[in-house]
């Protein structure tokens, strides 16, 4: 299957700092999703992107669908302690049935006061 | 309660036993999915279903069986559990064209 590379694998940041993470692939995707997972829970959808170049915000979160359709970025501004968790990107390859997303391995975010 | 629920939350079973993980959603979403989550692999799709009585294999279907006789239920069965199937299993549901909603997961240990 296609490789979806998510980086960084983990990051330790101070409260108030901005956070950036990204997902890249050698192949194009039609849709990008960004999820956050808290310990012991299922992933929760943060932002969905449907068009190349699309920039979408959800509170302090901003995500972009890369213009090449091979990457996506998630930024968190002014981090707070509850931003701790694992963030996943997911991409929907063209030609596949809806919902057959591929997930990145996740970025673990740790926020220190 | 509205939403997507998985049961049980935790399960320990022995190698070779059959075990069924349940998933129920109240939104009447057409699409339902089963993922497994393992360290180093992220989430991998086991099976998915586009509607009742329509199922298809995902990335890692071997050793698993699914059925979907009703829109709201999508059980996942391990026919003969192996240690390599120790994992956290997530069910999800979706309307076409939207991101999907995950359940809280079932942590399965095969001993």
PDB file of C-alpha atoms in Angstrom:
ATOM      1  CA  UNK A   1       0.000   0.000   0.000  1.00  0.00           C
ATOM      2  CA  UNK A   2       0.947   3.646  -0.122  1.00  0.00           C
ATOM      3  CA  UNK A   3       3.272   4.975   2.537  1.00  0.00           C
ATOM      4  CA  UNK A   4       2.048   7.862   4.621  1.00  0.00           C
ATOM      5  CA  UNK A   5       4.856   9.419   6.658  1.00  0.00           C
ATOM      6  CA  UNK A   6       3.977  11.507   9.660  1.00  0.00           C
ATOM      7  CA  UNK A   7       6.523  13.659  11.462  1.00  0.00           C
ATOM      8  CA  UNK A   8       7.750  14.349  13.969  1.00  0.00           C
ATOM      9  CA  UNK A   9       7.169  11.136  15.844  1.00  0.00           C
ATOM     10  CA  UNK A  10       7.016  13.027  19.126  1.00  0.00           C
ATOM     11  CA  UNK A  11       7.495  16.518  20.427  1.00  0.00           C
ATOM     12  CA  UNK A  12       7.958  18.070  23.822  1.00  0.00           C
ATOM     13  CA  UNK A  13       6.840  21.654  23.994  1.00  0.00           C
ATOM     14  CA  UNK A  14       6.223  24.306  26.577  1.00  0.00           C
ATOM     15  CA  UNK A  15       2.795  25.673  27.256  1.00  0.00           C
ATOM     16  CA  UNK A  16       2.137  28.636  25.003  1.00  0.00           C
ATOM     17  CA  UNK A  17       4.336  27.428  22.147  1.00  0.00           C
ATOM     18  CA  UNK A  18       3.073  26.711  18.667  1.00  0.00           C
ATOM     19  CA  UNK A  19       3.149  23.159  17.313  1.00  0.00           C
ATOM     20  CA  UNK A  20       3.579  22.011  13.728  1.00  0.00           C
ATOM     21  CA  UNK A  21       3.367  18.532  12.311  1.00  0.00           C
ATOM     22  CA  UNK A  22       2.942  17.122   8.848  1.00  0.00           C
ATOM     23  CA  UNK A  23       2.157  14.098   6.762  1.00  0.00           C
ATOM     24  CA  UNK A  24       3.699  13.334   3.425  1.00  0.00           C
ATOM     25  CA  UNK A  25       3.259  10.667   0.798  1.00  0.00           C
ATOM     26  CA  UNK A  26       4.738   9.740  -2.539  1.00  0.00           C
ATOM     27  CA  UNK A  27       1.189   9.455  -3.897  1.00  0.00           C
ATOM     28  CA  UNK A  28      -1.741  11.821  -4.015  1.00  0.00           C
ATOM     29  CA  UNK A  29      -4.772  11.819  -1.763  1.00  0.00           C
ATOM     30  CA  UNK A  30      -8.298  13.141  -2.279  1.00  0.00           C
ATOM     31  CA  UNK A  31      -9.112  13.853   1.351  1.00  0.00           C
ATOM     32  CA  UNK A  32      -7.063  14.482   4.463  1.00  0.00           C
ATOM     33  CA  UNK A  33      -8.303  14.059   7.990  1.00  0.00           C
ATOM     34  CA  UNK A  34      -6.623  15.030  11.243  1.00  0.00           C
ATOM     35  CA  UNK A  35      -7.491  13.233  14.482  1.00  0.00           C
ATOM     36  CA  UNK A  36      -6.461  13.532  18.114  1.00  0.00           C
ATOM     37  CA  UNK A  37      -6.386  10.569  20.456  1.00  0.00           C
ATOM     38  CA  UNK A  38      -6.360  10.791  24.247  1.00  0.00           C
ATOM     39  CA  UNK A  39      -5.109   7.832  26.312  1.00  0.00           C
ATOM     40  CA  UNK A  40      -7.632   5.013  26.472  1.00  0.00           C
ATOM     41  CA  UNK A  41      -9.982   6.626  23.989  1.00  0.00           C
ATOM     42  CA  UNK A  42     -10.689   6.477  20.294  1.00  0.00           C
ATOM     43  CA  UNK A  43      -9.407   9.139  17.890  1.00  0.00           C
ATOM     44  CA  UNK A  44     -11.550  12.251  17.600  1.00  0.00           C
ATOM     45  CA  UNK A  45     -11.839  14.135  14.326  1.00  0.00           C
ATOM     46  CA  UNK A  46     -10.298  17.617  14.434  1.00  0.00           C
ATOM     47  CA  UNK A  47     -10.302  18.841  10.864  1.00  0.00           C
ATOM     48  CA  UNK A  48     -11.280  17.440   7.456  1.00  0.00           C
ATOM     49  CA  UNK A  49      -9.801  18.750   4.192  1.00  0.00           C
ATOM     50  CA  UNK A  50     -11.317  18.004   0.790  1.00  0.00           C
ATOM     51  CA  UNK A  51      -9.539  20.186  -1.752  1.00  0.00           C
ATOM     52  CA  UNK A  52      -5.901  20.855  -2.676  1.00  0.00           C
ATOM     53  CA  UNK A  53      -4.750  24.133  -1.153  1.00  0.00           C
ATOM     54  CA  UNK A  54      -7.604  24.202   1.353  1.00  0.00           C
ATOM     55  CA  UNK A  55      -6.788  25.867   4.666  1.00  0.00           C
ATOM     56  CA  UNK A  56      -9.190  25.168   7.525  1.00  0.00           C
ATOM     57  CA  UNK A  57      -9.206  26.255  11.154  1.00  0.00           C
ATOM     58  CA  UNK A  58     -10.861  24.829  14.233  1.00  0.00           C
ATOM     59  CA  UNK A  59     -10.149  27.098  17.185  1.00  0.00           C
ATOM     60  CA  UNK A  60      -6.405  27.096  17.757  1.00  0.00           C
ATOM     61  CA  UNK A  61      -5.914  24.367  15.164  1.00  0.00           C
ATOM     62  CA  UNK A  62      -5.198  25.043  11.516  1.00  0.00           C
ATOM     63  CA  UNK A  63      -4.687  22.414   8.845  1.00  0.00           C
ATOM     64  CA  UNK A  64      -3.811  22.648   5.202  1.00  0.00           C
ATOM     65  CA  UNK A  65      -4.247  20.298   2.247  1.00  0.00           C
ATOM     66  CA  UNK A  66      -0.985  20.564   0.328  1.00  0.00           C
ATOM     67  CA  UNK A  67      -1.168  21.958  -3.184  1.00  0.00           C
ATOM     68  CA  UNK A  68       0.544  18.857  -4.587  1.00  0.00           C
ATOM     69  CA  UNK A  69      -2.087  16.664  -2.843  1.00  0.00           C
ATOM     70  CA  UNK A  70       0.763  14.630  -1.390  1.00  0.00           C
ATOM     71  CA  UNK A  71       0.981  16.311   1.985  1.00  0.00           C
ATOM     72  CA  UNK A  72      -0.928  17.977   4.765  1.00  0.00           C
ATOM     73  CA  UNK A  73       0.022  20.098   7.755  1.00  0.00           C
ATOM     74  CA  UNK A  74      -1.466  20.678  11.172  1.00  0.00           C
ATOM     75  CA  UNK A  75      -0.584  23.628  13.374  1.00  0.00           C
ATOM     76  CA  UNK A  76      -1.620  24.203  16.966  1.00  0.00           C
ATOM     77  CA  UNK A  77      -1.165  27.723  18.238  1.00  0.00           C
ATOM     78  CA  UNK A  78      -0.516  28.713  21.851  1.00  0.00           C
ATOM     79  CA  UNK A  79      -0.516  25.158  23.196  1.00  0.00           C
ATOM     80  CA  UNK A  80      -2.230  24.350  26.473  1.00  0.00           C
ATOM     81  CA  UNK A  81      -1.920  21.254  28.697  1.00  0.00           C
ATOM     82  CA  UNK A  82      -5.031  19.600  27.230  1.00  0.00           C
ATOM     83  CA  UNK A  83      -3.348  19.521  23.816  1.00  0.00           C
ATOM     84  CA  UNK A  84      -1.407  16.518  25.087  1.00  0.00           C
ATOM     85  CA  UNK A  85      -2.149  13.423  23.049  1.00  0.00           C
ATOM     86  CA  UNK A  86      -1.404  11.631  19.817  1.00  0.00           C
ATOM     87  CA  UNK A  87      -2.298  13.348  16.574  1.00  0.00           C
ATOM     88  CA  UNK A  88      -2.976  11.283  13.470  1.00  0.00           C
ATOM     89  CA  UNK A  89      -3.300  12.224   9.864  1.00  0.00           C
ATOM     90  CA  UNK A  90      -5.319  10.087   7.474  1.00  0.00           C
ATOM     91  CA  UNK A  91      -5.467  10.240   3.701  1.00  0.00           C
ATOM     92  CA  UNK A  92      -8.015   8.865   1.257  1.00  0.00           C
ATOM     93  CA  UNK A  93      -6.351   7.603  -1.934  1.00  0.00           C
ATOM     94  CA  UNK A  94      -8.100   8.349  -5.245  1.00  0.00           C
ATOM     95  CA  UNK A  95      -9.868   5.426  -6.815  1.00  0.00           C
ATOM     96  CA  UNK A  96     -10.507   3.660  -3.511  1.00  0.00           C
ATOM     97  CA  UNK A  97     -13.957   3.337  -2.026  1.00  0.00           C
ATOM     98  CA  UNK A  98     -14.929   6.054   0.403  1.00  0.00           C
ATOM     99  CA  UNK A  99     -13.559   5.473   3.866  1.00  0.00           C
ATOM    100  CA  UNK A 100     -10.495   3.378   3.029  1.00  0.00           C
ATOM    101  CA  UNK A 101      -8.204   5.864   4.674  1.00  0.00           C
ATOM    102  CA  UNK A 102      -4.560   5.274   5.407  1.00  0.00           C
ATOM    103  CA  UNK A 103      -3.333   6.545   8.743  1.00  0.00           C
ATOM    104  CA  UNK A 104       0.001   7.983   9.708  1.00  0.00           C
ATOM    105  CA  UNK A 105       1.815   6.501  12.701  1.00  0.00           C
ATOM    106  CA  UNK A 106       0.978   9.535  14.820  1.00  0.00           C
ATOM    107  CA  UNK A 107       2.734  12.445  16.483  1.00  0.00           C
ATOM    108  CA  UNK A 108       2.870  12.303  20.272  1.00  0.00           C
ATOM    109  CA  UNK A 109       2.619  15.776  21.780  1.00  0.00           C
ATOM    110  CA  UNK A 110       3.698  16.422  25.363  1.00  0.00           C
ATOM    111  CA  UNK A 111       3.090  19.859  26.820  1.00  0.00           C
ATOM    112  CA  UNK A 112       5.058  20.994  29.839  1.00  0.00           C
ATOM    113  CA  UNK A 113       3.942  23.909  31.981  1.00  0.00           C
TER     114      UNK A 113
ATOM    115  CA  UNK B   1     -27.564   6.965  24.079  1.00  0.00           C
ATOM    116  CA  UNK B   2     -26.658   8.252  20.653  1.00  0.00           C
ATOM    117  CA  UNK B   3     -23.249   7.439  19.297  1.00  0.00           C
ATOM    118  CA  UNK B   4     -21.018   4.500  18.610  1.00  0.00           C
ATOM    119  CA  UNK B   5     -20.379   1.927  21.283  1.00  0.00           C
ATOM    120  CA  UNK B   6     -18.010  -0.992  21.428  1.00  0.00           C
ATOM    121  CA  UNK B   7     -18.119  -3.968  23.737  1.00  0.00           C
ATOM    122  CA  UNK B   8     -16.430  -5.313  25.649  1.00  0.00           C
ATOM    123  CA  UNK B   9     -13.903  -2.608  26.595  1.00  0.00           C
ATOM    124  CA  UNK B  10     -11.407  -5.230  27.712  1.00  0.00           C
ATOM    125  CA  UNK B  11     -11.111  -8.901  26.824  1.00  0.00           C
ATOM    126  CA  UNK B  12      -8.609 -11.609  27.640  1.00  0.00           C
ATOM    127  CA  UNK B  13      -8.893 -14.809  25.666  1.00  0.00           C
ATOM    128  CA  UNK B  14      -6.825 -17.899  25.037  1.00  0.00           C
ATOM    129  CA  UNK B  15      -5.067 -18.835  21.842  1.00  0.00           C
ATOM    130  CA  UNK B  16      -7.363 -20.771  19.535  1.00  0.00           C
ATOM    131  CA  UNK B  17     -10.613 -19.478  20.960  1.00  0.00           C
ATOM    132  CA  UNK B  18     -13.206 -17.651  18.936  1.00  0.00           C
ATOM    133  CA  UNK B  19     -14.023 -14.176  20.135  1.00  0.00           C
ATOM    134  CA  UNK B  20     -16.447 -11.564  18.851  1.00  0.00           C
ATOM    135  CA  UNK B  21     -16.106  -7.839  19.313  1.00  0.00           C
ATOM    136  CA  UNK B  22     -19.301  -5.846  19.068  1.00  0.00           C
ATOM    137  CA  UNK B  23     -19.920  -2.448  17.518  1.00  0.00           C
ATOM    138  CA  UNK B  24     -23.200  -0.560  17.518  1.00  0.00           C
ATOM    139  CA  UNK B  25     -24.015   2.889  16.118  1.00  0.00           C
ATOM    140  CA  UNK B  26     -27.212   4.878  16.472  1.00  0.00           C
ATOM    141  CA  UNK B  27     -26.806   7.354  13.603  1.00  0.00           C
ATOM    142  CA  UNK B  28     -27.819   5.003  10.766  1.00  0.00           C
ATOM    143  CA  UNK B  29     -24.506   5.735   9.086  1.00  0.00           C
ATOM    144  CA  UNK B  30     -23.988   3.724   5.929  1.00  0.00           C
ATOM    145  CA  UNK B  31     -20.297   3.078   6.437  1.00  0.00           C
ATOM    146  CA  UNK B  32     -18.703   1.161   9.255  1.00  0.00           C
ATOM    147  CA  UNK B  33     -15.088   0.140   9.787  1.00  0.00           C
ATOM    148  CA  UNK B  34     -12.854  -1.969  11.962  1.00  0.00           C
ATOM    149  CA  UNK B  35      -9.298  -0.906  12.701  1.00  0.00           C
ATOM    150  CA  UNK B  36      -6.576  -2.330  14.864  1.00  0.00           C
ATOM    151  CA  UNK B  37      -4.034  -0.117  16.561  1.00  0.00           C
ATOM    152  CA  UNK B  38      -0.558  -1.367  17.384  1.00  0.00           C
ATOM    153  CA  UNK B  39       2.567   0.459  18.466  1.00  0.00           C
ATOM    154  CA  UNK B  40       4.650   1.343  15.463  1.00  0.00           C
ATOM    155  CA  UNK B  41       1.844   0.636  12.983  1.00  0.00           C
ATOM    156  CA  UNK B  42      -0.749   3.227  13.802  1.00  0.00           C
ATOM    157  CA  UNK B  43      -4.284   2.370  12.727  1.00  0.00           C
ATOM    158  CA  UNK B  44      -4.742  -0.329  10.122  1.00  0.00           C
ATOM    159  CA  UNK B  45      -8.015  -1.143   8.423  1.00  0.00           C
ATOM    160  CA  UNK B  46      -9.239  -4.703   8.921  1.00  0.00           C
ATOM    161  CA  UNK B  47     -12.647  -4.645   7.241  1.00  0.00           C
ATOM    162  CA  UNK B  48     -15.140  -2.097   6.158  1.00  0.00           C
ATOM    163  CA  UNK B  49     -18.775  -2.045   5.155  1.00  0.00           C
ATOM    164  CA  UNK B  50     -20.527   0.384   2.826  1.00  0.00           C
ATOM    165  CA  UNK B  51     -24.029  -0.759   3.809  1.00  0.00           C
ATOM    166  CA  UNK B  52     -25.874  -3.671   5.343  1.00  0.00           C
ATOM    167  CA  UNK B  53     -24.802  -6.938   3.719  1.00  0.00           C
ATOM    168  CA  UNK B  54     -21.891  -5.241   1.923  1.00  0.00           C
ATOM    169  CA  UNK B  55     -18.438  -5.810   3.371  1.00  0.00           C
ATOM    170  CA  UNK B  56     -14.928  -5.695   1.987  1.00  0.00           C
ATOM    171  CA  UNK B  57     -11.418  -6.434   3.151  1.00  0.00           C
ATOM    172  CA  UNK B  58      -9.051  -3.789   4.323  1.00  0.00           C
ATOM    173  CA  UNK B  59      -5.301  -3.880   4.759  1.00  0.00           C
ATOM    174  CA  UNK B  60      -5.071  -6.680   7.370  1.00  0.00           C
ATOM    175  CA  UNK B  61      -8.140  -8.976   7.095  1.00  0.00           C
ATOM    176  CA  UNK B  62      -6.538 -12.387   7.676  1.00  0.00           C
ATOM    177  CA  UNK B  63      -7.911 -14.215  10.707  1.00  0.00           C
ATOM    178  CA  UNK B  64     -10.972 -11.965  10.988  1.00  0.00           C
ATOM    179  CA  UNK B  65     -14.571 -12.308   9.866  1.00  0.00           C
ATOM    180  CA  UNK B  66     -17.262  -9.635   9.786  1.00  0.00           C
ATOM    181  CA  UNK B  67     -20.960  -9.502   9.109  1.00  0.00           C
ATOM    182  CA  UNK B  68     -23.477  -6.696   8.767  1.00  0.00           C
ATOM    183  CA  UNK B  69     -27.023  -7.960   8.760  1.00  0.00           C
ATOM    184  CA  UNK B  70     -28.282  -4.679  10.243  1.00  0.00           C
ATOM    185  CA  UNK B  71     -27.119  -1.159   9.485  1.00  0.00           C
ATOM    186  CA  UNK B  72     -26.405  -0.368  13.137  1.00  0.00           C
ATOM    187  CA  UNK B  73     -24.276  -3.404  14.018  1.00  0.00           C
ATOM    188  CA  UNK B  74     -20.913  -4.511  12.697  1.00  0.00           C
ATOM    189  CA  UNK B  75     -19.418  -7.367  14.761  1.00  0.00           C
ATOM    190  CA  UNK B  76     -15.836  -8.496  14.259  1.00  0.00           C
ATOM    191  CA  UNK B  77     -15.003 -12.157  14.929  1.00  0.00           C
ATOM    192  CA  UNK B  78     -11.591 -13.670  15.452  1.00  0.00           C
ATOM    193  CA  UNK B  79     -12.195 -17.252  14.387  1.00  0.00           C
ATOM    194  CA  UNK B  80      -9.184 -18.730  16.180  1.00  0.00           C
ATOM    195  CA  UNK B  81      -7.369 -16.079  18.176  1.00  0.00           C
ATOM    196  CA  UNK B  82      -3.584 -15.841  17.964  1.00  0.00           C
ATOM    197  CA  UNK B  83      -1.142 -13.858  20.077  1.00  0.00           C
ATOM    198  CA  UNK B  84      -0.424 -11.591  17.109  1.00  0.00           C
ATOM    199  CA  UNK B  85      -4.030 -10.426  17.328  1.00  0.00           C
ATOM    200  CA  UNK B  86      -3.407  -8.860  20.711  1.00  0.00           C
ATOM    201  CA  UNK B  87      -4.223  -5.238  19.975  1.00  0.00           C
ATOM    202  CA  UNK B  88      -6.617  -2.396  20.528  1.00  0.00           C
ATOM    203  CA  UNK B  89      -9.565  -2.618  18.144  1.00  0.00           C
ATOM    204  CA  UNK B  90     -11.534   0.410  17.046  1.00  0.00           C
ATOM    205  CA  UNK B  91     -14.833   0.495  15.287  1.00  0.00           C
ATOM    206  CA  UNK B  92     -15.871   3.612  13.341  1.00  0.00           C
ATOM    207  CA  UNK B  93     -18.875   4.798  11.368  1.00  0.00           C
ATOM    208  CA  UNK B  94     -19.379   7.473   8.735  1.00  0.00           C
ATOM    209  CA  UNK B  95     -21.696   9.143   6.310  1.00  0.00           C
ATOM    210  CA  UNK B  96     -20.216   9.233   2.837  1.00  0.00           C
ATOM    211  CA  UNK B  97     -17.993  12.240   2.259  1.00  0.00           C
ATOM    212  CA  UNK B  98     -17.348  13.044   5.897  1.00  0.00           C
ATOM    213  CA  UNK B  99     -14.690  12.050   8.351  1.00  0.00           C
ATOM    214  CA  UNK B 100     -15.676   9.220  10.577  1.00  0.00           C
ATOM    215  CA  UNK B 101     -16.346   8.788  14.264  1.00  0.00           C
ATOM    216  CA  UNK B 102     -14.517   6.187  16.308  1.00  0.00           C
ATOM    217  CA  UNK B 103     -15.718   4.164  19.255  1.00  0.00           C
ATOM    218  CA  UNK B 104     -13.732   4.008  22.480  1.00  0.00           C
ATOM    219  CA  UNK B 105     -12.008   0.771  21.540  1.00  0.00           C
ATOM    220  CA  UNK B 106     -11.692  -2.799  22.768  1.00  0.00           C
ATOM    221  CA  UNK B 107      -8.379  -3.837  24.274  1.00  0.00           C
ATOM    222  CA  UNK B 108      -7.914  -7.522  23.423  1.00  0.00           C
ATOM    223  CA  UNK B 109      -5.218  -9.693  24.918  1.00  0.00           C
ATOM    224  CA  UNK B 110      -4.644 -13.187  23.583  1.00  0.00           C
ATOM    225  CA  UNK B 111      -2.687 -15.410  25.965  1.00  0.00           C
TER     226      UNK B 111
END
